[in-house]
Amino acid sequence: MKTLILCSLAVWLGAQAAASSAEAKVVLVIHGGAASEKEKMKLTAESEKRYREGLERAVRAGYAVFKKGGSSLDMVEASIKLMEDDPDFNAGRGAVFTSAGKNELDASIMEGRHLKAGAVASVTIVKNPISAARAVLEKSKHVLLVSEGANSFAKGIGLETVDPSYFHTEERWKEHEELLEEEKRQKPRANNDKGFSVPSRGEWSTVGAVALDATGTIAAGTSTGGMAEKRWGRVGDSPIIGAGTYADNEACGVSATGHGEYFIRYAAAHDIVALMKYKGLSVEAAADEVVNKKLKAASGSGGVIALDRKGRVTAAFNCEGLFRAHVTETGKVTVKLFRE
Ligand code: ASP
């Protein structure tokens, strides 16, 4: 009798453990950019609420696609589109301004089964750059299209285009004017300076997503207006496969945000995948190694979200915060902005 009770207890405990680990399987993680100390200080109760709600809406939109049996590419595109349409994020509608007062948008997407990828850079009339990146993946023989060519590709295949003024939001324009003023007050830069003006507020609110679908395919995507006050056709890491975005079913999917030049130089997204594949690191350890050791040592601020093929999620950042949310296969949503 005693043995029977013990056995039943063991079976019950086993079932509970299985249930809780199934509960923990994450199918989608998204981010709304890395946050600096200054940005944290600037956050009001009202803006914090807006960010949290924006993240939750986007992660739920991606989850609705999962529930309908959609692919990881569908989930990534759905959640990123929502954030691109939300003026609070530096992507799509809320893109920051270049120093010339324009909006130039970048995006990329990748799937981890066949290692197929698509990206666009410096587009100016595409309402949802993430959809253009996906079209490059699915409807072209190329991986990266830029500027006017990317604009006309997107228009040619029937994606929604807008007048560039669609991306002109008052909030970003005010920031742009303040940054221009700040720059004027600073010493004039020499021609051999670091190559572009670093936004003095160090704010990034690029968006990204990584999803795992029912077939076990991982997809990752990133979309951004880039760094504020960028010049000379500057392109950051977001549309660069291996830097801002990567997905490989043998390891994980990654989407990055932060000071793009460093993420390009350190091939950050791919390095995380490589550490998992060749060194056997967990997704958490690999992301930590790249973000908190390699990039931090080089003063490359920012962070990543990553999701592995078992549904284990991680967020690594070496700045104050990383706005993020994830959802498990049972629909449990978690939203976090800082180290909480
Ligand atoms: N990584 C982006 C870039 O360098 C900026 C960001 O994450 O907000 O263009």
Short mmCIF file of C-alpha atoms and ligand atoms in Angstrom, two decimals:
data_model
loop_
_atom_site.label_atom_id
_atom_site.label_comp_id
_atom_site.label_asym_id
_atom_site.label_seq_id
_atom_site.Cartn_x
_atom_site.Cartn_y
_atom_site.Cartn_z
CA MET A 1 0.00 0.00 0.00
CA LYS A 2 2.77 2.36 1.07
CA THR A 3 4.68 1.60 -2.16
CA LEU A 4 1.56 2.26 -4.19
CA ILE A 5 1.07 5.66 -2.54
CA LEU A 6 4.74 6.52 -3.07
CA CYS A 7 4.55 5.43 -6.72
CA SER A 8 1.39 7.48 -7.32
CA LEU A 9 3.03 10.45 -5.66
CA ALA A 10 6.09 10.05 -7.90
CA VAL A 11 3.90 9.84 -11.02
CA TRP A 12 1.93 12.93 -9.91
CA LEU A 13 5.13 14.88 -9.17
CA GLY A 14 6.53 13.84 -12.56
CA ALA A 15 3.38 15.04 -14.29
CA GLN A 16 3.58 18.36 -12.42
CA ALA A 17 7.22 18.81 -13.43
CA ALA A 18 6.37 18.03 -17.07
CA ALA A 19 3.43 20.41 -16.94
CA SER A 20 5.54 23.21 -15.52
CA SER A 21 8.34 22.70 -18.03
CA ALA A 22 5.76 22.62 -20.85
CA GLU A 23 4.34 25.81 -19.34
CA ALA A 24 7.78 27.38 -19.53
CA LYS A 25 8.25 26.72 -23.26
CA VAL A 26 8.39 30.13 -24.90
CA VAL A 27 7.15 30.46 -28.49
CA LEU A 28 7.74 34.17 -29.06
CA VAL A 29 9.97 36.85 -27.57
CA ILE A 30 9.99 40.46 -28.74
CA HIS A 31 11.91 43.63 -27.89
CA GLY A 32 11.24 47.32 -28.19
CA GLY A 33 14.83 48.42 -27.86
CA ALA A 34 17.58 48.91 -25.33
CA ALA A 35 17.28 51.70 -22.76
CA SER A 36 19.95 53.97 -21.32
CA GLU A 37 20.10 55.40 -17.80
CA LYS A 38 18.85 58.75 -19.18
CA GLU A 39 15.94 57.06 -20.87
CA LYS A 40 15.00 55.35 -17.64
CA MET A 41 15.03 58.70 -15.86
CA LYS A 42 12.83 60.22 -18.55
CA LEU A 43 10.20 57.51 -18.31
CA THR A 44 6.97 58.69 -16.69
CA ALA A 45 4.31 56.42 -15.21
CA GLU A 46 2.24 57.21 -18.28
CA SER A 47 4.94 56.48 -20.89
CA GLU A 48 6.00 53.32 -19.04
CA LYS A 49 2.40 52.12 -19.20
CA ARG A 50 2.27 52.88 -22.94
CA TYR A 51 5.47 50.92 -23.60
CA ARG A 52 4.27 47.95 -21.57
CA GLU A 53 0.93 47.95 -23.34
CA GLY A 54 2.59 48.33 -26.76
CA LEU A 55 4.83 45.34 -26.06
CA GLU A 56 1.92 43.27 -24.78
CA ARG A 57 -0.20 44.07 -27.85
CA ALA A 58 2.64 43.07 -30.17
CA VAL A 59 3.44 39.81 -28.38
CA ARG A 60 -0.25 38.89 -28.29
CA ALA A 61 -0.57 39.59 -32.04
CA GLY A 62 2.28 37.15 -32.69
CA TYR A 63 0.75 34.61 -30.32
CA ALA A 64 -2.61 34.79 -32.13
CA VAL A 65 -0.74 33.74 -35.29
CA PHE A 66 0.85 30.83 -33.39
CA LYS A 67 -2.56 29.68 -32.16
CA LYS A 68 -3.81 29.59 -35.75
CA GLY A 69 -0.88 27.36 -36.69
CA GLY A 70 1.10 30.14 -38.38
CA SER A 71 4.82 29.84 -39.08
CA SER A 72 7.55 31.50 -37.04
CA LEU A 73 8.07 33.93 -39.94
CA ASP A 74 4.37 34.87 -39.72
CA MET A 75 4.67 35.37 -35.95
CA VAL A 76 7.76 37.56 -36.26
CA GLU A 77 6.23 39.66 -39.04
CA ALA A 78 2.90 40.10 -37.21
CA SER A 79 4.43 41.29 -33.96
CA ILE A 80 7.01 43.56 -35.62
CA LYS A 81 4.38 45.14 -37.89
CA LEU A 82 2.41 46.17 -34.83
CA MET A 83 5.45 47.84 -33.30
CA GLU A 84 6.31 49.50 -36.64
CA ASP A 85 2.82 51.05 -36.65
CA ASP A 86 3.20 52.24 -33.04
CA PRO A 87 4.86 55.71 -32.98
CA ASP A 88 6.44 54.97 -29.58
CA PHE A 89 9.02 52.65 -31.13
CA ASN A 90 11.95 53.65 -33.33
CA ALA A 91 10.81 51.56 -36.31
CA GLY A 92 8.28 52.22 -39.07
CA ARG A 93 6.07 55.17 -38.12
CA GLY A 94 8.14 56.21 -35.07
CA ALA A 95 11.51 56.15 -36.85
CA VAL A 96 14.10 58.70 -35.71
CA PHE A 97 15.41 61.39 -38.06
CA THR A 98 18.72 61.48 -39.89
CA SER A 99 20.83 64.61 -39.47
CA ALA A 100 19.32 65.79 -42.77
CA GLY A 101 15.83 65.56 -41.23
CA LYS A 102 14.77 62.45 -43.16
CA ASN A 103 13.64 58.97 -42.07
CA GLU A 104 15.60 56.01 -43.44
CA LEU A 105 14.41 52.62 -42.28
CA ASP A 106 16.17 49.24 -42.05
CA ALA A 107 14.83 45.73 -41.39
CA SER A 108 15.79 42.08 -41.71
CA ILE A 109 14.27 38.65 -41.19
CA MET A 110 15.68 35.12 -41.20
CA GLU A 111 14.40 31.58 -40.81
CA GLY A 112 16.46 28.87 -39.23
CA ARG A 113 15.51 25.73 -41.17
CA HIS A 114 17.02 26.62 -44.55
CA LEU A 115 18.97 29.67 -43.35
CA LYS A 116 17.03 31.90 -45.71
CA ALA A 117 17.14 35.63 -45.09
CA GLY A 118 15.93 38.94 -46.46
CA ALA A 119 16.68 42.55 -45.59
CA VAL A 120 16.16 46.14 -46.69
CA ALA A 121 18.15 49.21 -45.74
CA SER A 122 17.50 52.96 -46.04
CA VAL A 123 13.96 52.60 -47.34
CA THR A 124 11.89 55.78 -47.23
CA ILE A 125 8.38 54.94 -48.49
CA VAL A 126 7.70 51.39 -47.25
CA LYS A 127 5.10 51.42 -44.49
CA ASN A 128 6.26 48.14 -42.97
CA PRO A 129 9.94 47.47 -43.69
CA ILE A 130 9.72 44.03 -42.03
CA SER A 131 7.29 42.92 -44.74
CA ALA A 132 9.68 44.20 -47.40
CA ALA A 133 12.50 42.19 -45.76
CA ARG A 134 10.29 39.10 -45.81
CA ALA A 135 9.46 39.71 -49.48
CA VAL A 136 13.18 39.87 -50.26
CA LEU A 137 13.52 36.47 -48.55
CA GLU A 138 10.56 34.89 -50.31
CA LYS A 139 10.26 36.67 -53.64
CA SER A 140 13.77 37.63 -54.70
CA LYS A 141 17.05 35.86 -55.29
CA HIS A 142 18.81 38.32 -53.01
CA VAL A 143 19.35 38.91 -49.33
CA LEU A 144 19.81 42.68 -48.97
CA LEU A 145 18.29 45.48 -51.06
CA VAL A 146 18.99 49.13 -50.30
CA SER A 147 17.55 52.59 -50.76
CA GLU A 148 15.74 53.41 -54.05
CA GLY A 149 16.10 49.84 -55.33
CA ALA A 150 14.49 48.47 -52.18
CA ASN A 151 11.72 51.11 -52.38
CA SER A 152 10.87 50.17 -55.95
CA PHE A 153 11.08 46.41 -55.26
CA ALA A 154 8.57 46.82 -52.41
CA LYS A 155 6.28 48.99 -54.52
CA GLY A 156 6.59 46.63 -57.48
CA ILE A 157 5.41 43.61 -55.54
CA GLY A 158 2.45 45.52 -54.14
CA LEU A 159 3.49 46.27 -50.57
CA GLU A 160 1.89 49.29 -48.96
CA THR A 161 3.87 52.44 -49.60
CA VAL A 162 3.40 55.86 -48.01
CA ASP A 163 4.52 59.43 -48.50
CA PRO A 164 7.76 59.96 -46.51
CA SER A 165 5.84 62.45 -44.33
CA TYR A 166 4.02 59.44 -42.80
CA PHE A 167 7.17 58.87 -40.71
CA HIS A 168 7.29 62.48 -39.48
CA THR A 169 6.06 62.42 -35.88
CA GLU A 170 6.13 65.53 -33.70
CA GLU A 171 7.82 63.78 -30.80
CA ARG A 172 10.76 62.56 -32.92
CA TRP A 173 11.04 65.90 -34.71
CA LYS A 174 11.34 67.68 -31.37
CA GLU A 175 14.08 65.26 -30.33
CA HIS A 176 15.79 65.84 -33.69
CA GLU A 177 15.80 69.62 -33.19
CA GLU A 178 17.13 69.25 -29.65
CA LEU A 179 19.91 66.95 -30.85
CA LEU A 180 20.84 69.42 -33.62
CA GLU A 181 21.04 72.21 -31.02
CA GLU A 182 23.15 70.03 -28.76
CA GLU A 183 25.49 69.25 -31.62
CA LYS A 184 25.89 72.93 -32.46
CA ARG A 185 26.92 73.61 -28.88
CA GLN A 186 29.57 70.90 -29.07
CA LYS A 187 33.02 71.53 -30.59
CA PRO A 188 32.93 71.17 -34.39
CA ARG A 189 33.96 67.66 -35.31
CA ALA A 190 36.98 66.97 -37.47
CA ASN A 191 36.43 65.16 -40.75
CA ASN A 192 38.17 62.11 -39.37
CA ASP A 193 35.80 61.76 -36.41
CA LYS A 194 34.16 58.48 -35.47
CA GLY A 195 32.09 58.55 -38.65
CA PHE A 196 28.71 59.75 -37.41
CA SER A 197 27.28 61.65 -34.55
CA VAL A 198 26.37 59.41 -31.67
CA PRO A 199 22.99 60.38 -30.27
CA SER A 200 23.74 62.21 -27.07
CA ARG A 201 20.81 60.60 -25.31
CA GLY A 202 21.93 57.12 -26.22
CA GLU A 203 18.36 56.10 -26.87
CA TRP A 204 17.47 53.11 -28.92
CA SER A 205 14.04 51.72 -29.41
CA THR A 206 14.53 49.45 -32.36
CA VAL A 207 12.14 46.50 -32.39
CA GLY A 208 12.71 42.79 -32.89
CA ALA A 209 11.18 39.35 -32.47
CA VAL A 210 12.22 35.71 -32.32
CA ALA A 211 9.66 32.91 -32.70
CA LEU A 212 9.52 29.13 -32.57
CA ASP A 213 6.66 27.45 -34.40
CA ALA A 214 5.01 24.04 -34.08
CA THR A 215 7.36 22.56 -36.72
CA GLY A 216 10.38 23.57 -34.61
CA THR A 217 11.44 26.32 -37.01
CA ILE A 218 12.94 29.42 -35.49
CA ALA A 219 12.65 32.84 -37.15
CA ALA A 220 14.11 36.18 -36.09
CA GLY A 221 13.56 39.71 -37.30
CA THR A 222 14.60 43.28 -36.48
CA SER A 223 13.32 46.66 -37.68
CA THR A 224 14.58 50.18 -36.98
CA GLY A 225 14.86 53.81 -37.93
CA GLY A 226 18.54 53.41 -37.02
CA MET A 227 20.51 55.77 -34.83
CA ALA A 228 19.24 59.32 -34.47
CA GLU A 229 21.15 61.93 -36.49
CA LYS A 230 22.86 59.31 -38.65
CA ARG A 231 24.66 60.70 -41.69
CA TRP A 232 26.03 59.74 -45.09
CA GLY A 233 23.67 56.84 -45.73
CA ARG A 234 24.80 55.16 -42.52
CA VAL A 235 23.33 51.67 -42.01
CA GLY A 236 23.53 49.88 -38.67
CA ASP A 237 23.35 46.25 -37.63
CA SER A 238 19.58 45.76 -37.85
CA PRO A 239 19.45 44.80 -41.57
CA ILE A 240 22.77 42.94 -41.43
CA ILE A 241 22.31 39.18 -41.17
CA GLY A 242 24.73 37.88 -38.54
CA ALA A 243 24.98 41.24 -36.77
CA GLY A 244 21.48 42.38 -35.75
CA THR A 245 19.54 39.26 -36.72
CA TYR A 246 20.24 35.54 -37.06
CA ALA A 247 18.30 32.27 -36.85
CA ASP A 248 19.53 28.70 -36.97
CA ASN A 249 17.35 25.76 -35.94
CA GLU A 250 20.45 23.99 -34.64
CA ALA A 251 20.94 26.69 -32.02
CA CYS A 252 18.69 29.73 -31.60
CA GLY A 253 17.30 32.93 -33.08
CA VAL A 254 18.62 36.35 -32.10
CA SER A 255 17.50 39.96 -32.53
CA ALA A 256 19.73 42.79 -31.31
CA THR A 257 19.45 46.45 -30.40
CA GLY A 258 22.06 49.00 -29.45
CA HIS A 259 25.06 50.74 -30.95
CA GLY A 260 24.98 49.00 -34.33
CA GLU A 261 28.58 49.54 -35.37
CA TYR A 262 29.74 47.24 -32.54
CA PHE A 263 27.17 44.58 -33.32
CA ILE A 264 28.42 44.54 -36.93
CA ARG A 265 32.10 44.41 -35.96
CA TYR A 266 31.54 41.58 -33.50
CA ALA A 267 29.03 39.70 -35.75
CA ALA A 268 27.04 39.61 -32.53
CA ALA A 269 23.93 37.64 -33.50
CA HIS A 270 25.88 34.97 -35.34
CA ASP A 271 28.50 34.78 -32.60
CA ILE A 272 25.79 33.75 -30.13
CA VAL A 273 24.67 30.97 -32.48
CA ALA A 274 28.29 29.89 -33.05
CA LEU A 275 29.01 29.70 -29.32
CA MET A 276 26.04 27.37 -28.93
CA LYS A 277 26.88 25.21 -31.94
CA TYR A 278 30.62 24.89 -31.60
CA LYS A 279 31.17 25.34 -27.88
CA GLY A 280 27.96 23.78 -26.60
CA LEU A 281 26.96 26.84 -24.56
CA SER A 282 23.34 27.34 -23.49
CA VAL A 283 21.43 30.19 -25.11
CA GLU A 284 21.71 32.16 -21.88
CA ALA A 285 25.46 31.66 -21.51
CA ALA A 286 26.12 32.41 -25.19
CA ALA A 287 24.14 35.67 -25.16
CA ASP A 288 25.78 36.69 -21.89
CA GLU A 289 29.27 35.98 -23.27
CA VAL A 290 28.72 38.17 -26.35
CA VAL A 291 26.78 41.04 -24.76
CA ASN A 292 28.21 41.26 -21.26
CA LYS A 293 31.79 40.24 -22.01
CA LYS A 294 32.80 40.87 -25.64
CA LEU A 295 30.61 43.88 -26.48
CA LYS A 296 30.87 45.40 -23.02
CA ALA A 297 34.68 45.23 -23.08
CA ALA A 298 34.59 47.09 -26.41
CA SER A 299 32.08 49.69 -25.04
CA GLY A 300 29.41 48.43 -27.43
CA SER A 301 26.17 49.24 -25.60
CA GLY A 302 22.99 47.33 -26.17
CA GLY A 303 21.43 43.93 -25.84
CA VAL A 304 19.77 40.95 -27.48
CA ILE A 305 16.80 38.68 -27.11
CA ALA A 306 17.32 35.04 -28.04
CA LEU A 307 15.15 31.92 -28.15
CA ASP A 308 16.51 28.41 -28.61
CA ARG A 309 14.98 25.38 -30.32
CA LYS A 310 13.65 24.04 -27.01
CA GLY A 311 11.79 27.28 -26.27
CA ARG A 312 14.30 28.59 -23.73
CA VAL A 313 14.41 32.37 -23.77
CA THR A 314 17.02 34.87 -22.68
CA ALA A 315 17.55 38.63 -22.71
CA ALA A 316 21.10 39.91 -22.24
CA PHE A 317 21.90 43.64 -22.04
CA ASN A 318 24.81 45.72 -20.87
CA CYS A 319 22.85 48.97 -20.60
CA GLU A 320 20.13 50.00 -18.18
CA GLY A 321 17.22 48.18 -19.74
CA LEU A 322 15.86 46.17 -22.61
CA PHE A 323 12.15 46.59 -23.28
CA ARG A 324 10.88 43.07 -23.92
CA ALA A 325 8.04 40.60 -23.68
CA HIS A 326 7.59 36.90 -24.22
CA VAL A 327 4.74 34.44 -24.39
CA THR A 328 4.67 30.73 -23.63
CA GLU A 329 2.87 28.15 -25.74
CA THR A 330 0.01 28.24 -23.22
CA GLY A 331 -0.38 32.00 -23.67
CA LYS A 332 1.30 33.32 -20.52
CA VAL A 333 2.67 36.80 -21.28
CA THR A 334 5.58 38.40 -19.40
CA VAL A 335 6.61 42.03 -20.00
CA LYS A 336 9.84 43.49 -18.62
CA LEU A 337 11.65 46.78 -19.16
CA PHE A 338 14.65 46.72 -16.84
CA ARG A 339 16.35 44.21 -14.52
CA GLU A 340 13.23 43.04 -12.81
N1 ASP B 1 20.97 48.94 -33.62
C1 ASP B 1 20.33 50.06 -34.25
C2 ASP B 1 21.32 50.72 -35.18
O1 ASP B 1 22.48 50.80 -34.85
C3 ASP B 1 19.86 51.07 -33.27
C4 ASP B 1 18.94 50.53 -32.24
O2 ASP B 1 19.07 49.41 -31.79
O3 ASP B 1 18.02 51.26 -31.84
O4 ASP B 1 20.90 51.20 -36.21
#
